[in-house]
XYZ file of C-alpha atoms in Angstrom:
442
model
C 171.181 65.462 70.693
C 174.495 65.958 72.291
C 177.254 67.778 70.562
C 179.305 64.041 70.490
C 176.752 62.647 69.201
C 176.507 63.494 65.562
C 180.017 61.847 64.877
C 179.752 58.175 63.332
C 182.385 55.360 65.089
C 184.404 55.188 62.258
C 184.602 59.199 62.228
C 187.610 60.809 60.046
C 189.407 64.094 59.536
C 190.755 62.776 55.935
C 188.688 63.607 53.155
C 186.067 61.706 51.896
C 187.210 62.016 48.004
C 190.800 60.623 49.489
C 189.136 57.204 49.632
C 188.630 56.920 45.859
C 191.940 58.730 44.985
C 194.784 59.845 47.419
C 197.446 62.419 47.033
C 200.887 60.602 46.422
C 204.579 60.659 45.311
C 204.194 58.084 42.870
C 205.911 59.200 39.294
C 208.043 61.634 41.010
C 211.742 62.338 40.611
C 214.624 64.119 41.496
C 215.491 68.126 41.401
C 216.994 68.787 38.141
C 219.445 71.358 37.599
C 217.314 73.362 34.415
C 214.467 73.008 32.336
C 212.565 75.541 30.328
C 209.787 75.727 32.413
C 209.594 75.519 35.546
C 205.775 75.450 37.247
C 205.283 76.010 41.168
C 202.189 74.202 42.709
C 200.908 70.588 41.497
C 196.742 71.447 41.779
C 194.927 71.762 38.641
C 196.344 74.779 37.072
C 199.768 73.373 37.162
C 199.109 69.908 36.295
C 197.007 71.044 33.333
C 199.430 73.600 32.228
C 202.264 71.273 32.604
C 200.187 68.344 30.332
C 200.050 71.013 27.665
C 203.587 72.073 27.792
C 204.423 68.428 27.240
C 202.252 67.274 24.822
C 203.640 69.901 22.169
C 207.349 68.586 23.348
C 208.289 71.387 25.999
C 210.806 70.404 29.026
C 208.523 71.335 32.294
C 209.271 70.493 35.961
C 206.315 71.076 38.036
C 207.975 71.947 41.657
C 205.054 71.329 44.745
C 205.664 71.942 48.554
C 204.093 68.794 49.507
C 202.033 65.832 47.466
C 200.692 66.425 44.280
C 196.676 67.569 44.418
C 196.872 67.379 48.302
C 195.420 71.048 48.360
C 191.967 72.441 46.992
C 192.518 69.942 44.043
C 191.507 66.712 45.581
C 189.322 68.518 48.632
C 186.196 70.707 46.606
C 182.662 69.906 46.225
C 183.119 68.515 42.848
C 180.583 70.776 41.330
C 180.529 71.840 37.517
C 179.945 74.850 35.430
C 180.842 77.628 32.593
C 180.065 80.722 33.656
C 177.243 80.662 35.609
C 179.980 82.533 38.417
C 180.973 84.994 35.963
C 180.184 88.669 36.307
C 176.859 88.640 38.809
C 176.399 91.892 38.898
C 177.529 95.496 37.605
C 177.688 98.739 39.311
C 174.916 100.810 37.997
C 177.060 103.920 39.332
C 179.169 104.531 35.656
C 178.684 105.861 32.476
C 176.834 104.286 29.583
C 179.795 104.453 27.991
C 181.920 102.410 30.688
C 178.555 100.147 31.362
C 178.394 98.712 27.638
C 182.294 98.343 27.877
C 181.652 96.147 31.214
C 178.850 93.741 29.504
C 181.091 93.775 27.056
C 183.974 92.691 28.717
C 181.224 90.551 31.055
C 179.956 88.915 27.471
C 183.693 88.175 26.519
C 184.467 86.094 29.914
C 181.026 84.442 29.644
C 182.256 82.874 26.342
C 185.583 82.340 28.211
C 184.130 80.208 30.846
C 182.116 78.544 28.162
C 184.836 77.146 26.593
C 186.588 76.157 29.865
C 183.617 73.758 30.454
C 183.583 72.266 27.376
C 187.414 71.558 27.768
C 186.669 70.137 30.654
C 184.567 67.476 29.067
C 186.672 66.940 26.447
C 190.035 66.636 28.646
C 187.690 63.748 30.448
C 186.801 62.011 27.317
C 190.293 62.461 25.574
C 192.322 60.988 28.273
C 189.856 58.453 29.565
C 189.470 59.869 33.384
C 187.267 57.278 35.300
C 186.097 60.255 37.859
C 182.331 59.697 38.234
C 181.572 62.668 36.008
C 177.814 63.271 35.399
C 176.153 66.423 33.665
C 172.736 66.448 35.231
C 172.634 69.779 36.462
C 172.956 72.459 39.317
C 170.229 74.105 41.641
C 170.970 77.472 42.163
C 168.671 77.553 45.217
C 167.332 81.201 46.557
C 165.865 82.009 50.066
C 164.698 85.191 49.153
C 162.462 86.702 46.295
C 165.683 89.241 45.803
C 167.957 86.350 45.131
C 165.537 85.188 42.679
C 165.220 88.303 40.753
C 169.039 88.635 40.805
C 168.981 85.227 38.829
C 166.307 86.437 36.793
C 167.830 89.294 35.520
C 171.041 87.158 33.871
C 169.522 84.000 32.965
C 169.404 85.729 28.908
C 173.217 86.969 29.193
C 173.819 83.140 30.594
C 171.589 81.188 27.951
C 173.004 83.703 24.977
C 176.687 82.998 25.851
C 177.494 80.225 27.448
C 176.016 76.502 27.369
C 174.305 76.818 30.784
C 170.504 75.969 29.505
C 169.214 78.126 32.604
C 165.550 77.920 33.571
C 164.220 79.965 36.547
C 161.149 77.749 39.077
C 159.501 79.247 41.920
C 158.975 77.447 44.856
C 156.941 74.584 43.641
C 158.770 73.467 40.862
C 162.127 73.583 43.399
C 160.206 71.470 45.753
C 159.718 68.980 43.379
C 163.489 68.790 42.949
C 164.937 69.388 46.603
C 162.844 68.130 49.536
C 163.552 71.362 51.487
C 160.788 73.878 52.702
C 163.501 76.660 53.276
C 164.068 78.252 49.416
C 161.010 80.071 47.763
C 162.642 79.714 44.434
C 165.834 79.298 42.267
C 167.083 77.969 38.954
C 167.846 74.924 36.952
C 171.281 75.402 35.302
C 171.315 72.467 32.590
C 174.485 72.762 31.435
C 176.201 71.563 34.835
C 177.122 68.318 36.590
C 179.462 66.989 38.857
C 182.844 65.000 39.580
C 184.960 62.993 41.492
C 187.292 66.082 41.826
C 190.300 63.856 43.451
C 189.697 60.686 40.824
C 189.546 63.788 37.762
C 193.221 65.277 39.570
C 194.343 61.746 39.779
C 193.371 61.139 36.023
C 195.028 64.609 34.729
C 198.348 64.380 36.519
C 198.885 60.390 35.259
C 197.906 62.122 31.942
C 200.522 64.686 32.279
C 203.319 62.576 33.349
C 202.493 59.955 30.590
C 203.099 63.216 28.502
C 206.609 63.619 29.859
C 206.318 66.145 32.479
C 208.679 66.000 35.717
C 207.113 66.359 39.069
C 209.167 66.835 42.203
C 207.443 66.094 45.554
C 208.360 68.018 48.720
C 210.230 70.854 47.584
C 208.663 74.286 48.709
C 209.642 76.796 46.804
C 211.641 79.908 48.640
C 212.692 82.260 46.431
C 212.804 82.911 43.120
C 215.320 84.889 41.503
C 215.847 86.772 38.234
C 218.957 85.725 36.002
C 219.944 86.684 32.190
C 218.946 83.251 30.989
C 215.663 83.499 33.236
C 215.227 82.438 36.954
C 216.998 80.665 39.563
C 214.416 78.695 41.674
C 215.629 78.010 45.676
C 213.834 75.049 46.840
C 213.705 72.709 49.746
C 215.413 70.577 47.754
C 217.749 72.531 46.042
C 217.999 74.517 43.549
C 216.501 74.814 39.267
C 217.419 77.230 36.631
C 213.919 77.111 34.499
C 213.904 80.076 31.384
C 210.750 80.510 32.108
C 208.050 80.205 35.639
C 204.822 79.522 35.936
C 203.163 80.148 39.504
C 200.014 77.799 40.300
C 199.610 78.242 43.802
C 196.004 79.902 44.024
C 194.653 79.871 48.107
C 198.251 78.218 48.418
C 200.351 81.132 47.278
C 203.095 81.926 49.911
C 206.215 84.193 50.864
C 208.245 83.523 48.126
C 205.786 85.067 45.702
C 204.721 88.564 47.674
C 203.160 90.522 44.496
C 200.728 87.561 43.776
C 200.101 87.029 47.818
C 198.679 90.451 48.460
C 196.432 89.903 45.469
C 194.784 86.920 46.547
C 192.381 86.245 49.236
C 192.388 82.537 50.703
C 189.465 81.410 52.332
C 188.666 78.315 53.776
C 185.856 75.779 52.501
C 184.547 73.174 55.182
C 182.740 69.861 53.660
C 181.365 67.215 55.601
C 179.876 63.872 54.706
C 177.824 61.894 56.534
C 177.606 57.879 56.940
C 176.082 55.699 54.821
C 172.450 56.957 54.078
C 169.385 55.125 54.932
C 167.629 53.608 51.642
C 164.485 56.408 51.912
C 167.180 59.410 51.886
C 169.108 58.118 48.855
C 166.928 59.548 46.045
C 164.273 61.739 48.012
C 166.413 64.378 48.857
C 167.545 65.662 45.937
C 165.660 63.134 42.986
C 167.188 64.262 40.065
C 171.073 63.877 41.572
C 171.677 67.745 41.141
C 174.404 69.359 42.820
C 173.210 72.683 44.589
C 175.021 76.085 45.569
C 172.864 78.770 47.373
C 172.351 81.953 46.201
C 173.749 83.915 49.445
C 176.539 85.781 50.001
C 177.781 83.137 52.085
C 176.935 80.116 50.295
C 176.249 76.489 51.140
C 176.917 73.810 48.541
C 175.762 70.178 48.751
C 174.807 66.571 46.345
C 175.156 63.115 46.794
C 178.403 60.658 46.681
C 178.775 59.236 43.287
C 177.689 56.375 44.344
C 174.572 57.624 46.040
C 175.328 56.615 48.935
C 176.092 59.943 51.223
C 174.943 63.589 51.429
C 177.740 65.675 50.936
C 177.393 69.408 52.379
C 179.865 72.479 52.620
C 180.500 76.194 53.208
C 182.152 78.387 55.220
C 181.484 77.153 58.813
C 183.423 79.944 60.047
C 185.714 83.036 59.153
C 188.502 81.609 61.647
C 190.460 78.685 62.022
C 188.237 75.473 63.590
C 189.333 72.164 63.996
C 187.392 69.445 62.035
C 185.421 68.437 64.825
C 184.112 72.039 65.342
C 183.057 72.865 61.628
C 181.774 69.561 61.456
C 179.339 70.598 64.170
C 178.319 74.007 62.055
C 177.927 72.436 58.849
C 175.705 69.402 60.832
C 173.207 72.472 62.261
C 173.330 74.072 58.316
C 172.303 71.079 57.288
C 169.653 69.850 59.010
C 168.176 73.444 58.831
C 167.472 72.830 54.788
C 166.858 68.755 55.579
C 165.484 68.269 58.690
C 165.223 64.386 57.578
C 169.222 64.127 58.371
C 169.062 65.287 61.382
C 169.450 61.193 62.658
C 172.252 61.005 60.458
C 175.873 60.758 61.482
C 178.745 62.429 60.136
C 181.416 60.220 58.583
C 184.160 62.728 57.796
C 185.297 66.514 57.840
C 187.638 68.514 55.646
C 188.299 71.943 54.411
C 190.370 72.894 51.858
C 191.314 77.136 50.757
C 189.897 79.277 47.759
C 191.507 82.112 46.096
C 188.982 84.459 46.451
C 189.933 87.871 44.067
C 189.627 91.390 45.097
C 187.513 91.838 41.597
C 185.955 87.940 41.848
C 187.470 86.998 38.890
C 190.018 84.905 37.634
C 193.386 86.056 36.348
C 196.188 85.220 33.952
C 199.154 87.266 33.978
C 202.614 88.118 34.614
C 203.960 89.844 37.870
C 207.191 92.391 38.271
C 209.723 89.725 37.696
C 208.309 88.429 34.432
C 207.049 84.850 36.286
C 203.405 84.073 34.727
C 200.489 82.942 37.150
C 196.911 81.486 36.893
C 195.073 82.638 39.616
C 191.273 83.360 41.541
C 189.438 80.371 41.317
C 186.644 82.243 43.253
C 185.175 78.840 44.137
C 184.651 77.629 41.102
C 188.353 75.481 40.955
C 187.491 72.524 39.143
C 186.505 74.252 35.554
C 188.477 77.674 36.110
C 191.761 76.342 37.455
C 192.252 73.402 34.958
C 190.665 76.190 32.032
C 193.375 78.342 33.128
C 196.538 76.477 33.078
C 195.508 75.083 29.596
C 195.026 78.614 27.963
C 198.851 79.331 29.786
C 200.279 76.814 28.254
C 198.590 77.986 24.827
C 199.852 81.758 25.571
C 203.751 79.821 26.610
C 203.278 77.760 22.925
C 202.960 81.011 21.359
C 199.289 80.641 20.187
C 197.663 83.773 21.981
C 198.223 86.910 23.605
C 197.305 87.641 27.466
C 196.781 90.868 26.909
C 193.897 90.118 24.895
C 192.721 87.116 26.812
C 189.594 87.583 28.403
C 191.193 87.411 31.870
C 194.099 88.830 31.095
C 192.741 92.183 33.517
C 195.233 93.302 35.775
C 195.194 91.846 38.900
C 193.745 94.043 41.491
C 195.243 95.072 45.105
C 194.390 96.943 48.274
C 196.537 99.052 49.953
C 195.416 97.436 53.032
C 195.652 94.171 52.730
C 199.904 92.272 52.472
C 198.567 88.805 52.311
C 197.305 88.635 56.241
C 193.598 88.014 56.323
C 193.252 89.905 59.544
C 189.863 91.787 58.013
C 188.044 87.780 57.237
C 185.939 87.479 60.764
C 184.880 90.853 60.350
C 183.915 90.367 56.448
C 182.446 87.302 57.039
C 180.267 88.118 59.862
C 178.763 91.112 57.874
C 177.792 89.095 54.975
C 176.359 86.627 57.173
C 174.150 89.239 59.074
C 173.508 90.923 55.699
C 172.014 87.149 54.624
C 169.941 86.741 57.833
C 168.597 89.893 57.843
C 167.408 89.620 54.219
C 165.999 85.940 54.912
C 163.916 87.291 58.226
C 162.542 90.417 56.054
């Protein structure tokens, strides 16, 4: 098959989600001159901060660089969980002492994430979000019998403190639910599902503006400085005095917040989608409508459409910038490595959005050196975390908890090599890719 050849006619660099929901202006307004709080980046963790803030009455302007969602927000898998990303593993290399403090710490953010999920659901049900959600489970799907005992050894932690329902099955039993010959095992997390991540963005920011929340399109934020009464925000568009600032940029985060950029890692995530399926593939791929992450370092992630109609597959294609075309082409080979049964299949569109990847791979709330408050380290899992996140803000901005005590209220970690420049990513990347191979060949 030639390299042109895997592209359908009708081929696209937009998103697929962007067909059911696209990122637009509509319901914003002008700079004002103040409000109390002032939040920087319209993705999740803004939007569902700001929805908070308003619904108990607070005056909040959420300022974002371009169109609201038109980040990671509207451009992720659409996959679904509580915790199941929470505190893989623990140096065995400490004392007993600082190992029962780290499960439990591990325990608390377990709970955490937990709870995030559950908010999830009920933000969906409470505010009447048509976004194709479905909780029918996720494959956690292993290519070695060391990725299997990894998941092995937490499923008790996961069962006893979240609402994950995990089950381990060996190779058979995973058969039976992916038509794949490449995984000799995995796990059945029950308490997962799926989305229309850009119809569920579209549904929480009409949500938060029917709340009374301000959104200003266009106006990147430049600086941000320190006042008696608070800040004084410089945008493209002007400039805000807000009492108060909240910063929900995640893999977005920029110059005018340094302290938070060296802390965060962005990394892109490359989807594709192929064309409509032929009527055979639509259920025998995946029969019970799971989505599925791998168990590597470097994962893959796939499902179906909502509607059934597509496969939808992503990862990181590369450690490098790549134009659409040229993922594409990577994710097409991925692919049809686990499902040789696509391999006639076209590809319809290609995206990638970034992830705030952590130096500790966990998420944050916090303050920085100016006092300005920030969500932060989605690690991949945006959907839950990031919308999770802004909500507890907003509770901590109400008054009605401490982040000191929160269970991600850890300081956020650094490296005295890395300013914000992901110089070290090809290198990183490359390594953990190796490391996978290797460990698939032995």
């Amino acid at each position: 098959m030639s390299k042109s050849s895997i592209f359908a006619a009708d081929f696209s660099e937009t998103p697929y989600w962007w067909d059911g929901w696209r990122p637009n202006a509509s319901g914003a307004g002008s700079l004002p001159r103040e409000t109390d709080v002032a939040i920087i980046g319209a993705g999740y963790a803004g939007i569902s901060c700001a929805l908070e803030l308003a619904a108990h009455g607070t005056e909040v302007v959420v300022l974002e660089a371009e169109l609201p969602g038109i980040g990671a927000s509207t451009l992720s898998g659409g996959q679904v969980t509580g915790g199941v990303n929470v505190g893989k593993s623990m140096s065995k290399r400490v004392s007993a002492a600082a190992a029962a403090a780290g499960m439990a710490a591990t325990e608390d953010r377990l709970r955490e994430a937990a709870a995030g999920y559950r908010f999830l659901e009920t933000l969906i049900a409470r505010y009447g979000i048509d976004c194709d959600y479905r909780r029918n489970g996720r494959l956690a799907a292993a290519w070695t019998a060391a990725q299997v005992r990894s998941w092995a050894g937490r499923i008790a932690r996961l069962n006893a403190h979240t609402d994950s329902d995990v089950r381990m099955l060996d190779r058979d039993q995973l058969r039976r639910e992916l038509a794949s010959d490449v995984y000799v095992g995995g796990a059945l997390i029950n308490g997962a599902g799926h989305l229309h991540p850009a119809k569920f963005f579209g549904g929480l920011l009409a949500a938060a503006l029917a709340a009374g929340a301000k959104l200003i399109c266009h106006a990147p934020v430049t600086s941000i400085a320190p006042t008696g009464a608070g800040y004084r925000i410089t945008t493209g568009r002007g400039e805000i005095s807000a009492r108060r600032v909240v910063i929900a940029t995640n893999g977005y985060t920029g110059a005018a917040t340094p302290w938070l950029k060296r802390r965060l890692v962005p990394v892109t995530s490359h989807q594709i989608a192929t064309e409509v399926l032929p009527a055979e593939l639509r259920t025998s791929l995946i029969p019970g409508d799971r989505g599925v992450a791998e168990a590597n370092r470097v994962t893959a992630y796939y499902r179906y459409s909502p509607d059934g109609q597509r496969f939808l597959f992503g990862g990181r294609a590369r450690f490098y910038p790549l134009d659409r075309k040229a993922s594409a082409r990577i994710l097409f080979a991925q692919m049809t490595e686990r499902f040789p049964q696509l391999r006639d299949v076209k590809v319809s569109h290609s995206w990638g959005g970034k992830v705030a990847v952590t130096l500790d791979a966990l998420p944050h709330l916090g303050r920085d050196p100016q006092g300005c408050y920030y969500a932060a380290g989605c690690n991949g899992s945006g959907v839950t975390t990031m919308t999770w996140l802004g909500h507890r803000l907003a509770g901590h901005l109400l008054g009605e908890h401490d982040l000191a005590s929160h269970a991600f209220g850890t300081p956020l970690p650094s490296h005295p090599l890395y300013h914000g420049q992901t110089w070290f990513m090809p290198i990183l990347g490359s390594y953990f890719q190796l490391r996978d191979h290797m460990e698939k060949r032995r």
